[in-house]
Coordinates of C-alpha atoms and ligand atoms in Angstrom, one line a residue:
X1 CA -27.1 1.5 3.7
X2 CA -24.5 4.1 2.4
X3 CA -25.3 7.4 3.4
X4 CA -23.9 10.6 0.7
X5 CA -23.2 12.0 4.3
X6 CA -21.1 9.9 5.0
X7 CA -19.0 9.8 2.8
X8 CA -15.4 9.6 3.8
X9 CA -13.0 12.3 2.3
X10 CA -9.4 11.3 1.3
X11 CA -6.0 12.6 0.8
X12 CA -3.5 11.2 -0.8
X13 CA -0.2 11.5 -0.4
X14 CA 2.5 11.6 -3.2
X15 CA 6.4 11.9 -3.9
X16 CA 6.6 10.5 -7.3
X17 CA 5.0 8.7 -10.5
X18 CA 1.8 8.4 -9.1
X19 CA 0.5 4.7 -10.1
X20 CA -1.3 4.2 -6.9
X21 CA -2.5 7.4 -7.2
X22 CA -4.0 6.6 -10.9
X23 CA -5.3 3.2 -9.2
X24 CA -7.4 4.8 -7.1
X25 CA -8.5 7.6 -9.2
X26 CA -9.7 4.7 -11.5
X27 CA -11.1 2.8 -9.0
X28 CA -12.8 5.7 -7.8
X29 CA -14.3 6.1 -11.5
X30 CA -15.5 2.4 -11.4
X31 CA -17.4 3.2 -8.2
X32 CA -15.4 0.7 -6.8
X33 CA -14.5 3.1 -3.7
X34 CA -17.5 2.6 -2.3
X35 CA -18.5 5.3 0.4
X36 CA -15.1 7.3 0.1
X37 CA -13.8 10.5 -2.5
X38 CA -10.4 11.8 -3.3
X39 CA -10.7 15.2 -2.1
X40 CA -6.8 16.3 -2.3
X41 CA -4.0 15.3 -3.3
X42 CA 0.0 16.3 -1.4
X43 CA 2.8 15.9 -3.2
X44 CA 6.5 16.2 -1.8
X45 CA 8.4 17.0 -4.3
X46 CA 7.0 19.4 -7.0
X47 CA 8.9 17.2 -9.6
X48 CA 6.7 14.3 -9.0
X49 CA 4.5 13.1 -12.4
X50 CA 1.8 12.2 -9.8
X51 CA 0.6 16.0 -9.3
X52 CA -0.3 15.7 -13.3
X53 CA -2.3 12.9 -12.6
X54 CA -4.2 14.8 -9.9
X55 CA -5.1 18.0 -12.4
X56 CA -5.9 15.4 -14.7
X57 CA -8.5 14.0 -12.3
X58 CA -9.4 17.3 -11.0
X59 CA -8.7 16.8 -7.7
X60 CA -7.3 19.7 -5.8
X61 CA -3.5 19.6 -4.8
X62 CA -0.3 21.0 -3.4
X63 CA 3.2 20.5 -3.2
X64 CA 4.3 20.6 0.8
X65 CA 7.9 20.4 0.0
X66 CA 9.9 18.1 2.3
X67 CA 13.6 20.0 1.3
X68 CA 11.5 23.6 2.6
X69 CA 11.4 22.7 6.1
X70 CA 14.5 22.0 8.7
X71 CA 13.1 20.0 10.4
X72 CA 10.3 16.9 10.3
X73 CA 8.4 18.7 13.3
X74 CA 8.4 21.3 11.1
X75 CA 7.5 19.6 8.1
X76 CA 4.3 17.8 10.2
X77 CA 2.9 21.0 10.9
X78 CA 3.1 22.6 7.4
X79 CA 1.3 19.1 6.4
X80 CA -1.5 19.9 8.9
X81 CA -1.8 23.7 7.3
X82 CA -2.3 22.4 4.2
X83 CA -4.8 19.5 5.7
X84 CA -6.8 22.1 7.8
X85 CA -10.2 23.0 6.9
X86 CA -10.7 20.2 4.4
X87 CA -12.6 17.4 6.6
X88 CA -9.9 14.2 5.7
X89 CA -11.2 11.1 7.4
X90 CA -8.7 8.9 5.8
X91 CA -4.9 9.5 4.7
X92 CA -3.5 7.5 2.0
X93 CA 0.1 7.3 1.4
X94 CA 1.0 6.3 -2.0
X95 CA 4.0 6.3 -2.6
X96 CA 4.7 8.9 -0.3
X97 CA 8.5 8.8 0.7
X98 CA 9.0 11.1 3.6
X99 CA 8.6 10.0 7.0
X100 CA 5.6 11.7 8.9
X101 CA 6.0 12.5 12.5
X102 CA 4.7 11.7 15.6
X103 CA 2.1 14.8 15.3
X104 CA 0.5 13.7 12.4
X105 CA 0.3 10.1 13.1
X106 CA -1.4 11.1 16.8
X107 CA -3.5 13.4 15.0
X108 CA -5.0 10.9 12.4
X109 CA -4.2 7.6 14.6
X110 CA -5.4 4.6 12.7
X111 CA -7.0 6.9 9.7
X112 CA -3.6 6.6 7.6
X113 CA -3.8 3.7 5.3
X114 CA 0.5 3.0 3.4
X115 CA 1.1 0.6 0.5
X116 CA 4.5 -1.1 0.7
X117 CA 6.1 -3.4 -1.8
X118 CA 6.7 -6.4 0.3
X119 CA 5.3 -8.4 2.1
X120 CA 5.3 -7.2 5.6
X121 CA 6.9 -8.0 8.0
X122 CA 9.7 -9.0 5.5
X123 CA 11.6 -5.9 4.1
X124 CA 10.7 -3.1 5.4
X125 CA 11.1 -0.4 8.2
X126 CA 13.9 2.2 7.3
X127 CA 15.4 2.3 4.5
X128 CA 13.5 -0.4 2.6
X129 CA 11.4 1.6 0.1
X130 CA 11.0 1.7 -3.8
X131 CA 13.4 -0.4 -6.0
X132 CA 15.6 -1.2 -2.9
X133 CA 13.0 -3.4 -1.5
X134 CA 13.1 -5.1 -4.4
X135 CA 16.7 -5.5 -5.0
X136 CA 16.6 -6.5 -1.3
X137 CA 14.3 -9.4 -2.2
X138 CA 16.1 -10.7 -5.2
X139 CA 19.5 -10.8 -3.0
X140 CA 17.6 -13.2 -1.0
X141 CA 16.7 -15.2 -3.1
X142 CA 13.3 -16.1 -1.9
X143 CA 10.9 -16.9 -4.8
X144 CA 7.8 -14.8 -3.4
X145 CA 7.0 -11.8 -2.8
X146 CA 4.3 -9.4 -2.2
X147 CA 2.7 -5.9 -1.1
X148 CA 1.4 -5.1 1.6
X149 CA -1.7 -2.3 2.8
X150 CA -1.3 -1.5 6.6
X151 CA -2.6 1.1 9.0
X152 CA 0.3 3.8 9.7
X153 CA 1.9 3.6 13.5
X154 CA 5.1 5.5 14.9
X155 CA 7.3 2.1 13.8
X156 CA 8.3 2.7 10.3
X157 CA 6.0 -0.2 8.5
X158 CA 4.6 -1.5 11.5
X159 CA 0.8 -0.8 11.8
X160 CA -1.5 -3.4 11.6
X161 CA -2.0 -4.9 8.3
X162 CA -5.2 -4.5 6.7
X163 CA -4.1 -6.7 3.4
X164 CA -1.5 -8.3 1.7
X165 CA -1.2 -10.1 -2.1
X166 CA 1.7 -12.6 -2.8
X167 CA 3.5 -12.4 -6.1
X168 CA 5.8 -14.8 -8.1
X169 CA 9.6 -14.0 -8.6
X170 CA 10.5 -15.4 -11.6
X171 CA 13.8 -16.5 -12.8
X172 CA 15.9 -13.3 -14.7
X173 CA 14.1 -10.8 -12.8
X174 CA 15.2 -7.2 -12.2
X175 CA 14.4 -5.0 -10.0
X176 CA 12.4 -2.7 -12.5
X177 CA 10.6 -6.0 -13.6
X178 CA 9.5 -7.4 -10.1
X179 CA 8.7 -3.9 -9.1
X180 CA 6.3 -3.1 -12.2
X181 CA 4.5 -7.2 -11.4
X182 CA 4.3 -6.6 -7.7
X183 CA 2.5 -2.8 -8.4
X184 CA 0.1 -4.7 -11.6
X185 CA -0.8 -8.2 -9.5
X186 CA -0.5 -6.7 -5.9
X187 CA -0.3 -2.9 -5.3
X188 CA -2.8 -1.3 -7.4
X189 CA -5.5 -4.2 -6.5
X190 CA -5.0 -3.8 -3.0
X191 CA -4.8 -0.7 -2.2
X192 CA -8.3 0.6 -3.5
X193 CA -9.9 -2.3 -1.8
X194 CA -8.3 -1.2 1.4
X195 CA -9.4 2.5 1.1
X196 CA -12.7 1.4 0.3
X197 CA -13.0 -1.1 2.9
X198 CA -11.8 1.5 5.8
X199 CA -14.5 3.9 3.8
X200 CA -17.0 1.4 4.8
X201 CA -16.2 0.8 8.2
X202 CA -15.2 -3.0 7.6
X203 CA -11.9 -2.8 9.4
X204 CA -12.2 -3.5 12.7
X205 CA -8.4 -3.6 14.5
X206 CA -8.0 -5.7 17.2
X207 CA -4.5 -4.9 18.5
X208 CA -1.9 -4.8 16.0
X209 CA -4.1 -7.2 13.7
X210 CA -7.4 -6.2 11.4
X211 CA -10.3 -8.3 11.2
X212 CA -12.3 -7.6 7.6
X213 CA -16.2 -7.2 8.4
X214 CA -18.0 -9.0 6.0
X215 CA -17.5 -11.6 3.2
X216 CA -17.2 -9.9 -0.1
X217 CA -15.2 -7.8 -0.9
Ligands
GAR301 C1 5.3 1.9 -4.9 O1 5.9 0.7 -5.3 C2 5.0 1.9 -3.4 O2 4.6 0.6 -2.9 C3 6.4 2.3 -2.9 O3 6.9 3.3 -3.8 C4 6.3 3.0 -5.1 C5 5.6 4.3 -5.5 O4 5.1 4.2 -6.8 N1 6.3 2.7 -1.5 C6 7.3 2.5 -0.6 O5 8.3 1.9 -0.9 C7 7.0 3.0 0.8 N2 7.9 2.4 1.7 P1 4.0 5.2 -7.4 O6 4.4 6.6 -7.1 O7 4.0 4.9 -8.9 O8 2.7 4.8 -6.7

């Protein structure tokens, strides 16, 4: 039984257009985020179209800009100013491209939930993010690929993977093609399934593997 108590809050994290961002905030207006609410939205880059899709939403937000601060130490603790006080249970990043440190992954330690356009663990880790993953995967020639939802550890794309959605490469593909099919058929389907799952308190981790509670989902 779902208790309003319970409810999970959630911020997501943002550096630029936002579609993940949008997925959820749909999702969330289907009722398909079941036991969880976007409470606040970070952005690191005050360029990034994604902060328009949070006023749009009305969801509270702030730019925490990664270029302001020397150093990423530095940068982890203005990202736990701006979290202070607001009761997150669950990080998402979403397209967020900065690297968080060791503080803030202790701090929330399996509560911080990444989408990444492949299909782990096959490009990624540093360096691999956006359209280089992509061009990375059609250099290779393989004729799948995929995105990936994962818990967040101190290895760049490393933490346990909660789930994962393969998708067809098709002959004459770009990378702005196979990026937009991998975010339609893989990203934003995954993603709000896994934020709601971990809003439910169906992921159990066992080691660096997850174990879905449950059937239906
Ligand atoms: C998405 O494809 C996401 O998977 C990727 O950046 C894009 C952001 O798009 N993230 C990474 O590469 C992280 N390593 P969006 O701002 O429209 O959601």
């Amino acid at each position: 039984m779902l208790n309003a108590e319970n409810v999970k809050n959630i911020a997501v994290f943002v550096s630029g257009g936002g579609t993940n961002l949008q997925a959820l905030i749909d999702a969330q207006e289907r009722g398909e985020i079941r036991n969880g609410r976007i409470v606040f939205v970070l952005a690191s880059n005050e360029k990034a179209y994604a902060i328009q899709r949070a006023e749009k939403a009305g969801i509270e937000h702030q730019v925490v800009s990664r270029k302001a601060y020397a150093s990423s130490g530095e940068y982890d603790a203005a990202i736990l100013a701006a979290l202070e006080n607001r009761h997150i249970d669950l990080i998402v990043l979403a397209g967020f491209l900065s690297i968080l440190g060791p503080t803030v992954i202790e701090k929330y330690r399996n509560r911080i939930i990444n989408i990444h356009p492949s299909l782990i663990p096959l490009f990624c880790g540093d360096g691999f993010y956006g359209k280089k993953v992509h061009a990375a995967v059609l250099a290779s020639g393989m004729k799948v690929t995929g995105a990936t939802a994962h818990f967040v550890n101190e290895i760049t794309d490393g933490g346990a993977i909660i789930l994962q959605k393969a998708v067809p490469i098709e002959q004459g593909d770009n990378e702005d093609i196979l990026q937009y099919r991998v975010m339609r058929q893989a990203e934003w389907e995954i993603l709000p399934k896994a934020v709601s799952l971990f809003c439910e308190d169906r992921i159990r981790i066992v080691g660096n593997r997850t174990e879905i509670i449950g059937t239906s989902f």
